[in-house]
CSV table of C-alpha atoms in Angstrom, one decimal:
chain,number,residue,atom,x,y,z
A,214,UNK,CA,-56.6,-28.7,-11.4
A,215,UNK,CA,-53.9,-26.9,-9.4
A,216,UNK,CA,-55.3,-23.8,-8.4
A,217,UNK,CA,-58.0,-23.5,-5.4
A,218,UNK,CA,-60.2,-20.9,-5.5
A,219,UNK,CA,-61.3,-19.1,-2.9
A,220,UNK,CA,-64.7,-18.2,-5.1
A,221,UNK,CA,-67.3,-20.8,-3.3
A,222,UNK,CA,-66.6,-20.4,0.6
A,223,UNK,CA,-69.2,-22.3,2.8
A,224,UNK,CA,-72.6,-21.0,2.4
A,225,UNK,CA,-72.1,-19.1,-0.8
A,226,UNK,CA,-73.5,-20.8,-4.1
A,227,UNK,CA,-70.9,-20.9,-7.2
A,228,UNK,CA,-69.5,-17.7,-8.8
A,229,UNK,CA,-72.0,-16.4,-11.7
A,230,UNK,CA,-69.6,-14.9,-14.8
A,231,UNK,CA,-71.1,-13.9,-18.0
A,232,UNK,CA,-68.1,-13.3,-21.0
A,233,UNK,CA,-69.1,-11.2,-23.3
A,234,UNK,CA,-67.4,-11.7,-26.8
A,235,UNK,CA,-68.4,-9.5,-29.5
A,236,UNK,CA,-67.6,-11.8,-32.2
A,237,UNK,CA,-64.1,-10.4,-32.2
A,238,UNK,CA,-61.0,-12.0,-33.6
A,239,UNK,CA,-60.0,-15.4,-33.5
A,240,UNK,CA,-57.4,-15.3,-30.6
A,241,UNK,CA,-60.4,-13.3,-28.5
A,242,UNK,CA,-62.6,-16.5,-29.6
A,243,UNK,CA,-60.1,-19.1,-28.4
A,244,UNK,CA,-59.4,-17.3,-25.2
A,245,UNK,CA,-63.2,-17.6,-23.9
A,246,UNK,CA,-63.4,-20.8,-24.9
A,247,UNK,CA,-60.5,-22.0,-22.7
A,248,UNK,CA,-61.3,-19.5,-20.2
A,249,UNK,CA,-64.8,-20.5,-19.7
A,250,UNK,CA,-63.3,-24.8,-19.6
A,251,UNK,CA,-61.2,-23.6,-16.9
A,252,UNK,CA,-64.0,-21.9,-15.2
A,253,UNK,CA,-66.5,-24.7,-15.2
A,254,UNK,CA,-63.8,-27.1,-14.2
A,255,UNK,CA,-63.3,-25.1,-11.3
A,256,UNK,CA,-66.9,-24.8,-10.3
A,257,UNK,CA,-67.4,-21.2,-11.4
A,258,UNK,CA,-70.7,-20.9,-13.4
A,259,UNK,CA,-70.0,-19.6,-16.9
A,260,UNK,CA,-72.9,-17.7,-19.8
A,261,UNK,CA,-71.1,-16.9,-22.9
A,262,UNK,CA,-73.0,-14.2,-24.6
A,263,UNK,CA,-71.9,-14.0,-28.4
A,264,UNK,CA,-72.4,-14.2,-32.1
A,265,UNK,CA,-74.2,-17.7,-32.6
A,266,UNK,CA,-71.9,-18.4,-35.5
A,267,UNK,CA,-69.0,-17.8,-32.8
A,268,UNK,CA,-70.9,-20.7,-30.7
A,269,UNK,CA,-70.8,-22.8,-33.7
A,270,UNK,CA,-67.1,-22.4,-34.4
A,271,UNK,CA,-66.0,-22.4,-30.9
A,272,UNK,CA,-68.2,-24.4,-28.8
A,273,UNK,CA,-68.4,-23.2,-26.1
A,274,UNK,CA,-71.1,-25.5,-24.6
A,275,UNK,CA,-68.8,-27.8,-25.8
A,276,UNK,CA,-66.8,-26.7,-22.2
A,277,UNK,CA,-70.5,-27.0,-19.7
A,278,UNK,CA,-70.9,-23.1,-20.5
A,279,UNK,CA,-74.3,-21.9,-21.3
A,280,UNK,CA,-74.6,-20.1,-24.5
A,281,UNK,CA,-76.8,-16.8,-25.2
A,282,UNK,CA,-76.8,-15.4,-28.5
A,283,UNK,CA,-76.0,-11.7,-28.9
A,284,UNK,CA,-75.3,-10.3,-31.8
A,285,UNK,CA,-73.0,-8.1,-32.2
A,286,UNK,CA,-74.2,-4.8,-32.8
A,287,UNK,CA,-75.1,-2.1,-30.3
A,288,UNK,CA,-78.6,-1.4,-30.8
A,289,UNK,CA,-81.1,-1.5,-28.1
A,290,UNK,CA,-82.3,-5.0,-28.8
A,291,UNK,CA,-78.7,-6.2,-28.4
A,292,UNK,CA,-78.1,-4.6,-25.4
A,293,UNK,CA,-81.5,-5.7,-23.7
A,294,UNK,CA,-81.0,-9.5,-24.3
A,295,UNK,CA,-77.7,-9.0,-22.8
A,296,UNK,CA,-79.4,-7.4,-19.8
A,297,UNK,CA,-81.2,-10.2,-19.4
A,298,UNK,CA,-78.6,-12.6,-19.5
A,299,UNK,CA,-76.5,-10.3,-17.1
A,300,UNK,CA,-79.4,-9.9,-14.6
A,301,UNK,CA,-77.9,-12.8,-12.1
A,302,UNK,CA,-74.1,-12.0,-12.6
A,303,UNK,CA,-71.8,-12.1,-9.9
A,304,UNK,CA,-69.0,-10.7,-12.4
A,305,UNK,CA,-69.4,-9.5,-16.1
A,306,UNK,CA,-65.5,-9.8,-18.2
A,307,UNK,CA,-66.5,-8.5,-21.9
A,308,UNK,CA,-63.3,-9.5,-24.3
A,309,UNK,CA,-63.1,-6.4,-26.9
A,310,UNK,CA,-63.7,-3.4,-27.0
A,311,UNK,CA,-67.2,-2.9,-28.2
A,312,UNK,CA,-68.5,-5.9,-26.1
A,313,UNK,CA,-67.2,-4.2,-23.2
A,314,UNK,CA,-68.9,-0.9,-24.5
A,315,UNK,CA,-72.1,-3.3,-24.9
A,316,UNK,CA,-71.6,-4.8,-21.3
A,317,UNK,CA,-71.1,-1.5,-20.5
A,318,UNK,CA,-74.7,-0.2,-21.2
A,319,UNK,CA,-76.4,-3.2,-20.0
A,320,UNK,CA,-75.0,-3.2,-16.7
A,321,UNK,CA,-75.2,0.7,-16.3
A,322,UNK,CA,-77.5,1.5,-12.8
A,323,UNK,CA,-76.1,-2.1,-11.7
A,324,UNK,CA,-73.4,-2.7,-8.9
A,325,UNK,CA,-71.7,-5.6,-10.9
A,326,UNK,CA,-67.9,-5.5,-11.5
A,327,UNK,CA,-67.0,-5.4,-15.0
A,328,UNK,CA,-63.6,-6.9,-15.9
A,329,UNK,CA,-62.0,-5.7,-20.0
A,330,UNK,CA,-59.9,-7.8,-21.8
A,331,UNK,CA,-58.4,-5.8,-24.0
A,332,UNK,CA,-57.2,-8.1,-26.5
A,333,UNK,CA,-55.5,-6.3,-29.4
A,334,UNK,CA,-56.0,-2.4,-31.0
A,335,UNK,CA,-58.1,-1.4,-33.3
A,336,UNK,CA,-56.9,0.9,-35.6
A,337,UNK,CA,-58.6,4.1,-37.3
A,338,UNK,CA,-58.1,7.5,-38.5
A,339,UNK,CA,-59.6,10.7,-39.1
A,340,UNK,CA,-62.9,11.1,-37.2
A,341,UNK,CA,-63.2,7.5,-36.4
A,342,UNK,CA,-60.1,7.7,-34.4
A,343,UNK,CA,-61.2,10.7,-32.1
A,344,UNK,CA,-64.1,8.4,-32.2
A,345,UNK,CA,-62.4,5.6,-30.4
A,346,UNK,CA,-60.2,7.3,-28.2
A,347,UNK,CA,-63.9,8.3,-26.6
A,348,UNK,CA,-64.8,4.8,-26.9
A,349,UNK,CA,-61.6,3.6,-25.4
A,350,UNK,CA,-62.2,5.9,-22.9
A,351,UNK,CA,-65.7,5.2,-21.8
A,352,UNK,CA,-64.7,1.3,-21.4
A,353,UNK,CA,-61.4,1.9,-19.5
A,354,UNK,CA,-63.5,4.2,-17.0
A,355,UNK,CA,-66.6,1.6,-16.7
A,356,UNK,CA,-63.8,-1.2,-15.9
A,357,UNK,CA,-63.3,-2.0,-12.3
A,358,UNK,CA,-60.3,-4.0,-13.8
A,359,UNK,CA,-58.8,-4.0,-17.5
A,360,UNK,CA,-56.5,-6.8,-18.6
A,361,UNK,CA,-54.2,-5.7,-21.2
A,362,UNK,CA,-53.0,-8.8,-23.2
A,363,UNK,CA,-49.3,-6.8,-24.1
A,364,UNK,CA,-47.6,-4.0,-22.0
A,365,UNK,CA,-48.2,-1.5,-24.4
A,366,UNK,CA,-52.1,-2.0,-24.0
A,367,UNK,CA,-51.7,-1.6,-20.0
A,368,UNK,CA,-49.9,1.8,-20.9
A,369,UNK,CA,-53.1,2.9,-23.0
A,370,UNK,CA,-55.5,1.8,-20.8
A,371,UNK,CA,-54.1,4.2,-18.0
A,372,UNK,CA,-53.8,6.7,-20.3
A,373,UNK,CA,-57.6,6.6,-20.9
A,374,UNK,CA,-58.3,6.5,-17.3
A,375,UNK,CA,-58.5,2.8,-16.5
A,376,UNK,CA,-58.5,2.7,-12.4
A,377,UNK,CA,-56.9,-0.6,-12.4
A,378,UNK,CA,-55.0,-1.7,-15.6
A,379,UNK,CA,-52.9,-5.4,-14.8
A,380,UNK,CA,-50.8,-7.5,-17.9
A,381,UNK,CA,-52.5,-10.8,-18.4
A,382,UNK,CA,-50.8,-12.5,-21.2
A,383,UNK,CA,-53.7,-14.9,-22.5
A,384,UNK,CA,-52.7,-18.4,-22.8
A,385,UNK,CA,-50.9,-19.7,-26.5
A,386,UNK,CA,-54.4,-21.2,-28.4
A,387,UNK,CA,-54.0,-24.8,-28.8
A,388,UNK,CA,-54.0,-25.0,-32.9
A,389,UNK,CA,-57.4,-25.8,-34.0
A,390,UNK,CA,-57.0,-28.4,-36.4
A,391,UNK,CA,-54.9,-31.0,-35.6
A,392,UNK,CA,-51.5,-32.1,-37.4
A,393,UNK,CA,-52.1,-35.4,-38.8
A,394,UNK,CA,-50.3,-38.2,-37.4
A,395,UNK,CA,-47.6,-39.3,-39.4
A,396,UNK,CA,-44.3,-38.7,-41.3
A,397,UNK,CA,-43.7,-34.8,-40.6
A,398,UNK,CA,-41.4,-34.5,-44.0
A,399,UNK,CA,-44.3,-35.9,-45.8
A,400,UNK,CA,-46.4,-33.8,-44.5
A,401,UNK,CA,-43.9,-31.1,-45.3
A,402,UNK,CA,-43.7,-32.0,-48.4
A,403,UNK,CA,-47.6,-32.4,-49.4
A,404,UNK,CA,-48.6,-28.9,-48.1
A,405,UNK,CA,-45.5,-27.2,-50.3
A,406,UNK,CA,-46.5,-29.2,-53.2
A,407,UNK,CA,-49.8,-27.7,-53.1
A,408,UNK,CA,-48.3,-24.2,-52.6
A,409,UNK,CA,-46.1,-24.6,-55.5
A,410,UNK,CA,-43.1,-24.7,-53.5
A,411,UNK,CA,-41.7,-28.0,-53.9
A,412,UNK,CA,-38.1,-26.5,-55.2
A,413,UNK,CA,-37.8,-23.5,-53.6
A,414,UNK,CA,-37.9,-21.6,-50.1
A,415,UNK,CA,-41.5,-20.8,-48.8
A,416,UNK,CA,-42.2,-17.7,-47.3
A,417,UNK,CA,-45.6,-17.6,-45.0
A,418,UNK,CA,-47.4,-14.4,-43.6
A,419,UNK,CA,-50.8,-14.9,-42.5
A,420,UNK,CA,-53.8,-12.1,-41.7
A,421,UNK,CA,-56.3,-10.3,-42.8
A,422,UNK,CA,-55.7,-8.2,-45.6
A,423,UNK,CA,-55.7,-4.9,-44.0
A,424,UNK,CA,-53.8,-1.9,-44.7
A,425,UNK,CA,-52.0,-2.2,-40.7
A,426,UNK,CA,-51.0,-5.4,-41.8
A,427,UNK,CA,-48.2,-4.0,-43.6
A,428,UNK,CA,-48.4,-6.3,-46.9
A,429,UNK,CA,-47.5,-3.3,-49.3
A,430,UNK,CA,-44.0,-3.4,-47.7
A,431,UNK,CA,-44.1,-6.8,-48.1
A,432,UNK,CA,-44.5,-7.6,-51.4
A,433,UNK,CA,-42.0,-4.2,-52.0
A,434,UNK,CA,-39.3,-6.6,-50.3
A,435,UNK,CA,-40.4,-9.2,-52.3
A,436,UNK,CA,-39.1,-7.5,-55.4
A,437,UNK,CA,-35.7,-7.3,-53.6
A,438,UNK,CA,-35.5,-11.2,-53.5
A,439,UNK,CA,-36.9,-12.0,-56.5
A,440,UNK,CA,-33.5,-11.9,-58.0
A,441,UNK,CA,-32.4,-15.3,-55.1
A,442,UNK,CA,-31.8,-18.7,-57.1
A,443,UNK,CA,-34.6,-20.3,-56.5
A,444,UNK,CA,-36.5,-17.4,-55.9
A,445,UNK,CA,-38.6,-18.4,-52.6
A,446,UNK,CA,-42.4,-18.3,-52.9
A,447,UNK,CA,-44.3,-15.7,-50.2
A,448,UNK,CA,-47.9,-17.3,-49.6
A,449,UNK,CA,-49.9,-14.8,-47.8
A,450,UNK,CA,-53.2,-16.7,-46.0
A,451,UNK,CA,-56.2,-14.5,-45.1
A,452,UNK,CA,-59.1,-12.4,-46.6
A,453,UNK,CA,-59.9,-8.7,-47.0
A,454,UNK,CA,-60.8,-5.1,-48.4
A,455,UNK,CA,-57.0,-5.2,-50.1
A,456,UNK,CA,-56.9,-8.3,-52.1
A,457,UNK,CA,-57.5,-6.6,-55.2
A,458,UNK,CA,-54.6,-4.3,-54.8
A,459,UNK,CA,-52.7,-6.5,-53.9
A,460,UNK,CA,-53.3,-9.0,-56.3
A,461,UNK,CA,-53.4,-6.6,-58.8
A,462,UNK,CA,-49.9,-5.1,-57.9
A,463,UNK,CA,-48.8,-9.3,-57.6
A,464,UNK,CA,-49.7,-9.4,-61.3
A,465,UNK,CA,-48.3,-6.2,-62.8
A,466,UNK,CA,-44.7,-6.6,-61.4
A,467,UNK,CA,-44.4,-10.5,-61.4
A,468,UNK,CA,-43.9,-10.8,-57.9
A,469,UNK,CA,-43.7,-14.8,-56.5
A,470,UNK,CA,-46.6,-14.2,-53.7
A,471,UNK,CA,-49.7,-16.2,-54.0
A,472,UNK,CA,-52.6,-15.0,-52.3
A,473,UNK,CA,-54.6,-18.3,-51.0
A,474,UNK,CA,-57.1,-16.7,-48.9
A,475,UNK,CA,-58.8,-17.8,-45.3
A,476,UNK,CA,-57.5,-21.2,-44.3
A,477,UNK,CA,-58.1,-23.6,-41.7
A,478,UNK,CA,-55.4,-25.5,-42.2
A,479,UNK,CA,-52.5,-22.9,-41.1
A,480,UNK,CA,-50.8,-24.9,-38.2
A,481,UNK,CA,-49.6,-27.4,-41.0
A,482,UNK,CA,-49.1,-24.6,-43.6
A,483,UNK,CA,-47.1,-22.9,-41.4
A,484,UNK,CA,-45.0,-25.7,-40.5
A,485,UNK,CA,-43.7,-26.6,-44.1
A,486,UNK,CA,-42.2,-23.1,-44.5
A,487,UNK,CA,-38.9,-21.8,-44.2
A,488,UNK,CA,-39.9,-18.4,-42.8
A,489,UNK,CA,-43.0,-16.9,-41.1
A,490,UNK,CA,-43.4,-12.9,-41.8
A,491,UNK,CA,-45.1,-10.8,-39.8
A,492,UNK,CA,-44.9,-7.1,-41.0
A,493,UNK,CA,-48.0,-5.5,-39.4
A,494,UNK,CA,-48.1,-1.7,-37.8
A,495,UNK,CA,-49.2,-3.3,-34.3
A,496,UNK,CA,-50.0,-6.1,-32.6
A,497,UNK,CA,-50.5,-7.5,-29.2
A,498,UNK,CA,-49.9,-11.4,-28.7
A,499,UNK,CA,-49.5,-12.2,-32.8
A,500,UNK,CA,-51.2,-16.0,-33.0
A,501,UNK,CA,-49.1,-16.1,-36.0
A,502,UNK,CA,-46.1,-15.5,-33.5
A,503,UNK,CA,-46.9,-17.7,-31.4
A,504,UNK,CA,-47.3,-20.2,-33.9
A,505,UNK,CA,-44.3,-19.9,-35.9
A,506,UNK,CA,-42.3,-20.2,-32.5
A,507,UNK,CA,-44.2,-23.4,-31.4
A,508,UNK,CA,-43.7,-25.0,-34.6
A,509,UNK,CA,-40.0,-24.0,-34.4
A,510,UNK,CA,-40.2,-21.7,-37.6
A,511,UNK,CA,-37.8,-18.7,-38.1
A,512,UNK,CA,-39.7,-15.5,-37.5
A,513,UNK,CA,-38.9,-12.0,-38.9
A,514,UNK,CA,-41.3,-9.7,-37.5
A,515,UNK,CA,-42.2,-5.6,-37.0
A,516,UNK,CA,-40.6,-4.6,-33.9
A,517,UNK,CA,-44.0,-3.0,-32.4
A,518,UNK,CA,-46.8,-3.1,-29.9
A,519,UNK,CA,-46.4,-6.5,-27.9
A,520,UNK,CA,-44.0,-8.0,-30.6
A,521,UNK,CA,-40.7,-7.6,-28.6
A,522,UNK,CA,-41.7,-8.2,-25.8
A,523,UNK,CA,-43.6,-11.4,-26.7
A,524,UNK,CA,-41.0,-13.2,-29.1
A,525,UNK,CA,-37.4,-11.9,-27.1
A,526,UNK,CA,-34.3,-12.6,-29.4
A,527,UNK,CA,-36.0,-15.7,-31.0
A,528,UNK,CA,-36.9,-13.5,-33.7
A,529,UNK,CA,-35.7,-11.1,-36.4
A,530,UNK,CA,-37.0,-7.5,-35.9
A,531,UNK,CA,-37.0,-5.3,-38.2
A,532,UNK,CA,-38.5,-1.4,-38.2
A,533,UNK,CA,-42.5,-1.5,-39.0
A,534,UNK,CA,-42.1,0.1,-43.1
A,535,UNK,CA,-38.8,-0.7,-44.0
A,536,UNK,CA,-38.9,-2.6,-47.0
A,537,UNK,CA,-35.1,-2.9,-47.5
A,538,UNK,CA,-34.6,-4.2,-43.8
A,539,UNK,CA,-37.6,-6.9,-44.0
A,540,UNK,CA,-36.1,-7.8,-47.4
A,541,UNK,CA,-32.6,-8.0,-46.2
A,542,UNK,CA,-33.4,-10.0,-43.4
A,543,UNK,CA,-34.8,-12.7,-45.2
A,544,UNK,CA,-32.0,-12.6,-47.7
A,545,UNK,CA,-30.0,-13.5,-44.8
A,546,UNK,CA,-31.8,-16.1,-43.4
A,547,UNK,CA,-32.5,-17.9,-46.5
A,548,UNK,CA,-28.7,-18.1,-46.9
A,549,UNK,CA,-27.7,-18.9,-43.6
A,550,UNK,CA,-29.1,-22.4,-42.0
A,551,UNK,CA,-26.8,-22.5,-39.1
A,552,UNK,CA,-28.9,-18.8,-38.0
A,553,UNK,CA,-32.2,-20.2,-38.8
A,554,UNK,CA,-31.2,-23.5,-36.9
A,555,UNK,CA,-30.2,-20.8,-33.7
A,556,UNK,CA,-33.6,-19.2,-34.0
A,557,UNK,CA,-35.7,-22.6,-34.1
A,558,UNK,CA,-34.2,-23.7,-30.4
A,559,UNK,CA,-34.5,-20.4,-29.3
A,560,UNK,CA,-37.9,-19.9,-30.6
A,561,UNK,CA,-38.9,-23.0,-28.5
A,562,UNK,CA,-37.5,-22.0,-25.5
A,563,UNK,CA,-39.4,-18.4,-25.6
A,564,UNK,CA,-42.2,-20.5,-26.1
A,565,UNK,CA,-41.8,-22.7,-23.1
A,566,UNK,CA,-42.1,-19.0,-21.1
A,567,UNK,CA,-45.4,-18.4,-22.5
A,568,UNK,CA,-47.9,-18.8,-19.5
A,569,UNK,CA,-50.6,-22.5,-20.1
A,570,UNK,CA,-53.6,-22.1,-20.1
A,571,UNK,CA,-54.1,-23.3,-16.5
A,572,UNK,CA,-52.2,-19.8,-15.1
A,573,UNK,CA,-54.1,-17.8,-17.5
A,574,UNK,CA,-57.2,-19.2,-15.4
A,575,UNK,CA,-55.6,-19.0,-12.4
A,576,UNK,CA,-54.8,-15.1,-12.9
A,577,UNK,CA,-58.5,-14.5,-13.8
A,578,UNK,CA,-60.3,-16.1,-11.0
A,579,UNK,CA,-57.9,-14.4,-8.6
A,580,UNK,CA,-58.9,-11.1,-10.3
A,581,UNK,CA,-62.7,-12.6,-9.8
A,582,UNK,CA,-62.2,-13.2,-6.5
A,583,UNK,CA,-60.7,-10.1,-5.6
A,584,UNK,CA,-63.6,-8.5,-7.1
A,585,UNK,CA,-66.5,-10.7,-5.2
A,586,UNK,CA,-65.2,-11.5,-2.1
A,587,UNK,CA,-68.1,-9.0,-0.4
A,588,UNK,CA,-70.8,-11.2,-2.5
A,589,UNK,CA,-73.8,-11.7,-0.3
A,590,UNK,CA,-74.0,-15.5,1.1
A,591,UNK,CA,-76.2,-18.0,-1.2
C-alpha cells in the first residue's frame, strides 16, 4: 500500500476504530466495506457494528473486520450493545446520520473522537423536517470531525454547527456483480432483449421510488418523446412507496417505461443503454452517476446537490422539475451520435479524476491520526 501511517508508533498497539453503519444505503454499505479493507491492510484494527443482513450482503469479515450486529433502531438495547462494542475504541466514524446519532448516545460521558460521514440527505417535510434539522444538529455538534461526501453537505454541516466540516469524496464502488467475460455487443444485446428494447433506444434511470427521485417529471417527458420513430423504451430499476402511482399513471397514458424493480444486475443493465437519467431533487455522489460515466454512457442529470460538481461537462444538466428541458435533452441526444460520442470520452476522463479507493483511505486515516496522536502508549 502507498500510504504510511503514522497510527502505530513504537510502543503503541494498533489503532482500535469501530464504523458504525446503520444499514443505510448502498453507496454507505460499499464505502465501509472498502474502508474497513483498507484499514486492516494497513494494520488499523477495524469492528463494524451494523444490520446483520448488511454483514451478509457486504462482508465485511470478508476484509479481517470483526462484525457486531446492531440493529438499526435507537432504542436502549441498540444503543447498549453498541456501548459495548465501543468500550475499547481509539476512534468511533458512524456513516449516516442516525448511526452517528446512535454512536452519538453510546459514547456520551466518553472522551472518544467521533468522526460523521455524512453520506447523502435525507429528505422530509412538515414536522419531520424541523425534526431533522435538530437531528442534524445534534450529530454535527457531537462530531469532532464531519466528512461531507459533496460540497453542498460541508456547507450544511457548518450551518448546523459542525466544528470541523472537511470534503471527502468517498471512493467510485467497484460494481458488485461482475460483467461477464465475453463479447460486450452480445452482452449488449441479451440484456436489451430482455428489456424489450431490441429495436429501439433504451432509456435507464435507477433508484428507489421516492417522491425526491423526481420520476413524475420523468415519465411527463416521457410523453414528449413518445411521438420519436422508434419510440425509446425508459426502464426505471428500483422499489418503493410510488410504484403504484407510477405504474398506474404508465398504464393510463400509454407511456413506454417499464418498471422492473430492484436489480442486481445494473452494471450490465446500465451498460446496454443509450442514456442514463437521473432526475432526482438532490443527491450527493449519485452511484448511478458514477456508473453511467465508468461505463461511458451519456448522462442527463438534475443540476443539484453534488451533481455538478461530481459529473463537470460530461453530462447534460438540466433544472431539477423541468419536464420540457429533461425531455428536450434526450430528444437531442437520441438524434445526435457525434454529441453522445463527445460525452462518452468525456465521461471517462471525469471519471479518471474521481479519487481510488486507496486516497479515500489515505484521507481517513490522516483524519484518524490527527485525532489520536495524544493516545496513551500500549
Amino acid at each position: 500500500m502507498s500510504h504510511v501511517s503514522s497510527h502505530s508508533p513504537h510502543g503503541q498497539s494498533p489503532l482500535r476504530t469501530v464504523q458504525v453503519l446503520g444499514g443505510g444505503s448502498a453507496g454507505s454499505s460499499a464505502h465501509v466495506r472498502s474502508l474497513a479493507s483498507g484499514l486492516v491492510a494497513r494494520g488499523v484494527r477495524v469492528t463494524v457494528c451494523a444490520p446483520a443482513e448488511a454483514d451478509h450482503a457486504y462482508g465485511f469479515t470478508g476484509v479481517g473486520a470483526q462484525h457486531v450486529p446492531v440493529p438499526r433502531s435507537s432504542d436502549p438495547a441498540s444503543v447498549a450493545a453498541l456501548r459495548t462494542a465501543c468500550a475499547d475504541a481509539d476512534l468511533v466514524h458512524a456513516h449516516g446520520l442516525h448511526a452517528a446519532l446512535r454512536a452519538a448516545l453510546a459514547l456520551s460521558g466518553r472522551r472518544v473522537p467521533l468522526v460523521v460521514t455524512w453520506h447523502t440527505r435525507s429528505h422530509a417535510e412538515g414536522a419531520r423536517a424541523h425534526l431533522l434539522r435538530l437531528l442534524e444538529r445534534r450529530v454535527a455538534k457531537a462530531a469532532a470531525v464531519v466528512l461531507g461526501t459533496s460540497s453542498d453537505l460541508v456547507d450544511r454541516a457548518r450551518s448546523r454547527g459542525a466544528r470541523d466540516a472537511r470534503l471527502a469524496a468517498v471512493a467510485f464502488p467497484a460494481p458488485r456483480t461482475s460483467v461477464e467475460h465475453g463479447d460486450p455487443d452480445r452482452l449488449r444485446h441479451k440484456a436489451r432483449a430482455e428489456l424489450g428494447a431490441t429495436d429501439r433506444p433504451l432509456l435507464m434511470a435507477v433508484g428507489s421510488l421516492d417522491r425526491h427521485r423526481g420520476y413524475a417529471t420523468l415519465l411527463d417527458a416521457a410523453r414528449a418523446w413518445r411521438h420519436l420513430d422508434p419510440a425509446p423504451l425508459l426502464v426505471i430499476a428500483g422499489e418503493g412507496p410510488l410504484r403504484t402511482v407510477l405504474q398506474r399513471r404508465i398504464e393510463d397514458e400509454g407511456l413506454p417505461v417499464r418498471l422492473i424493480g430492484r436489480r442486481d444486475d445494473i452494471t450490465e443493465l446500465l451498460a446496454a443503454a443509450e442514456i442514463a437519467l437521473l432526475p432526482s431533487s438532490w443527491e450527493s455522489r449519485s452511484v448511478l452517476a458514477q456508473e453511467a460515466l465508468h461505463a461511458r454512457v451519456p448522462l442527463v442529470a438534475t443540476a443539484v446537490g453534488g451533481v455538478p460538481e461530481l459529473v463537470g461537462d460530461a453530462a447534460e444538466l438540466v433544472p431539477y422539475g423541468d419536464a420540457e428541458a429533461l425531455a428536450e435533452a434526450v430528444v437531442r441526444l437520441l438524434g445526435d451520435p457525434a454529441r453522445r460520442a463527445v460525452l462518452q470520452e468525456k465521461g471517462a476522463r471525469q471519471a479518471a479524476t474521481w479519487p481510488t479507493e486507496d486516497e479515500t483511505v489515505a484521507q481517513v486515516l490522516s483524519v484518524y491520526d490527527e485525532l489520536t496522536q495524544h493516545r496513551p502508549l500500549g
